[in-house]
Amino acid sequence: MTTQAITAKGQITLKRDLLRHLGIKPGERIDFEKLPNAEIRVRATRPKGTIDGFLHVLDGKVKMNKPLTIDEMNDITSASWAGQLKESE
């Protein structure tokens, strides 16, 4: 377990080994989830695609490194219909 000090501004700096463990690079984001009993879950934010990007894969305008799984397709379409994804311009 790693212990960190809190600054006067209420901030912490995550050590390099923790960032490597999360797979985080400079400029990337981290998600924090509040859990019961004063616990927090920390994980790397993984960017999601947009519905436009998904549809352009189908019409050949966007090339993918690997095919999407059914679950990934469902996540993209569900998030888009729920208004949780920003539409591309």
XYZ file of C-alpha atoms in Angstrom:
89
model
C 0.000 0.000 0.000
C 1.243 3.502 -0.826
C 0.595 6.415 1.538
C 0.701 10.018 0.312
C 0.554 13.363 2.150
C -2.165 15.914 1.386
C -1.019 19.476 0.609
C -2.525 22.595 2.198
C -4.614 22.953 -0.998
C -6.053 19.437 -0.493
C -4.068 17.941 -3.374
C -1.959 14.808 -3.771
C 0.664 13.851 -6.314
C 0.509 10.268 -7.506
C 3.888 8.580 -7.623
C 5.269 7.384 -10.949
C 4.870 3.693 -10.073
C 1.135 4.212 -9.378
C 0.678 6.019 -12.692
C 2.496 3.230 -14.517
C 0.283 0.684 -12.787
C -2.786 2.566 -14.071
C -1.248 2.967 -17.533
C -1.581 6.761 -17.285
C 0.591 9.142 -19.314
C 0.885 12.943 -18.954
C -2.284 14.694 -20.130
C -4.510 11.636 -19.658
C -7.341 11.513 -17.148
C -8.239 9.457 -14.076
C -11.716 8.489 -12.818
C -12.505 8.565 -9.090
C -15.529 6.682 -7.778
C -16.815 7.255 -4.229
C -17.473 3.996 -2.393
C -19.005 3.337 1.032
C -16.824 3.458 4.167
C -14.756 6.462 3.004
C -13.126 4.546 0.152
C -12.403 5.721 -3.392
C -11.798 3.618 -6.505
C -9.210 5.098 -8.872
C -8.868 3.957 -12.488
C -7.608 5.211 -15.809
C -10.197 6.913 -17.981
C -10.438 5.162 -21.304
C -11.731 7.305 -24.153
C -14.898 6.102 -25.853
C -15.710 6.639 -29.489
C -18.675 8.542 -30.872
C -21.669 7.214 -32.775
C -20.423 9.130 -35.841
C -17.057 7.391 -35.577
C -18.808 4.053 -35.228
C -20.952 4.683 -38.300
C -17.928 5.873 -40.308
C -16.219 2.571 -39.530
C -19.126 0.903 -41.293
C -18.908 3.154 -44.358
C -15.098 2.854 -44.551
C -14.251 6.504 -43.764
C -12.519 5.490 -40.509
C -9.990 2.670 -40.263
C -9.663 0.735 -37.009
C -6.616 -1.002 -35.545
C -8.776 -3.937 -34.449
C -12.446 -4.815 -34.888
C -14.954 -3.728 -32.237
C -16.498 -6.367 -30.023
C -20.286 -6.602 -29.741
C -20.039 -5.229 -26.187
C -17.997 -2.224 -27.388
C -20.561 -1.535 -30.127
C -23.394 -1.748 -27.585
C -21.574 0.615 -25.188
C -21.016 3.202 -27.924
C -24.595 3.135 -29.201
C -26.118 3.145 -25.686
C -23.997 6.087 -24.558
C -24.763 8.012 -27.731
C -28.520 7.537 -27.489
C -28.354 8.573 -23.819
C -26.598 11.813 -24.846
C -23.403 10.885 -23.011
C -21.096 11.197 -26.023
C -20.081 14.387 -27.756
C -20.966 14.309 -31.447
C -18.114 14.913 -33.861
C -18.168 18.073 -35.923
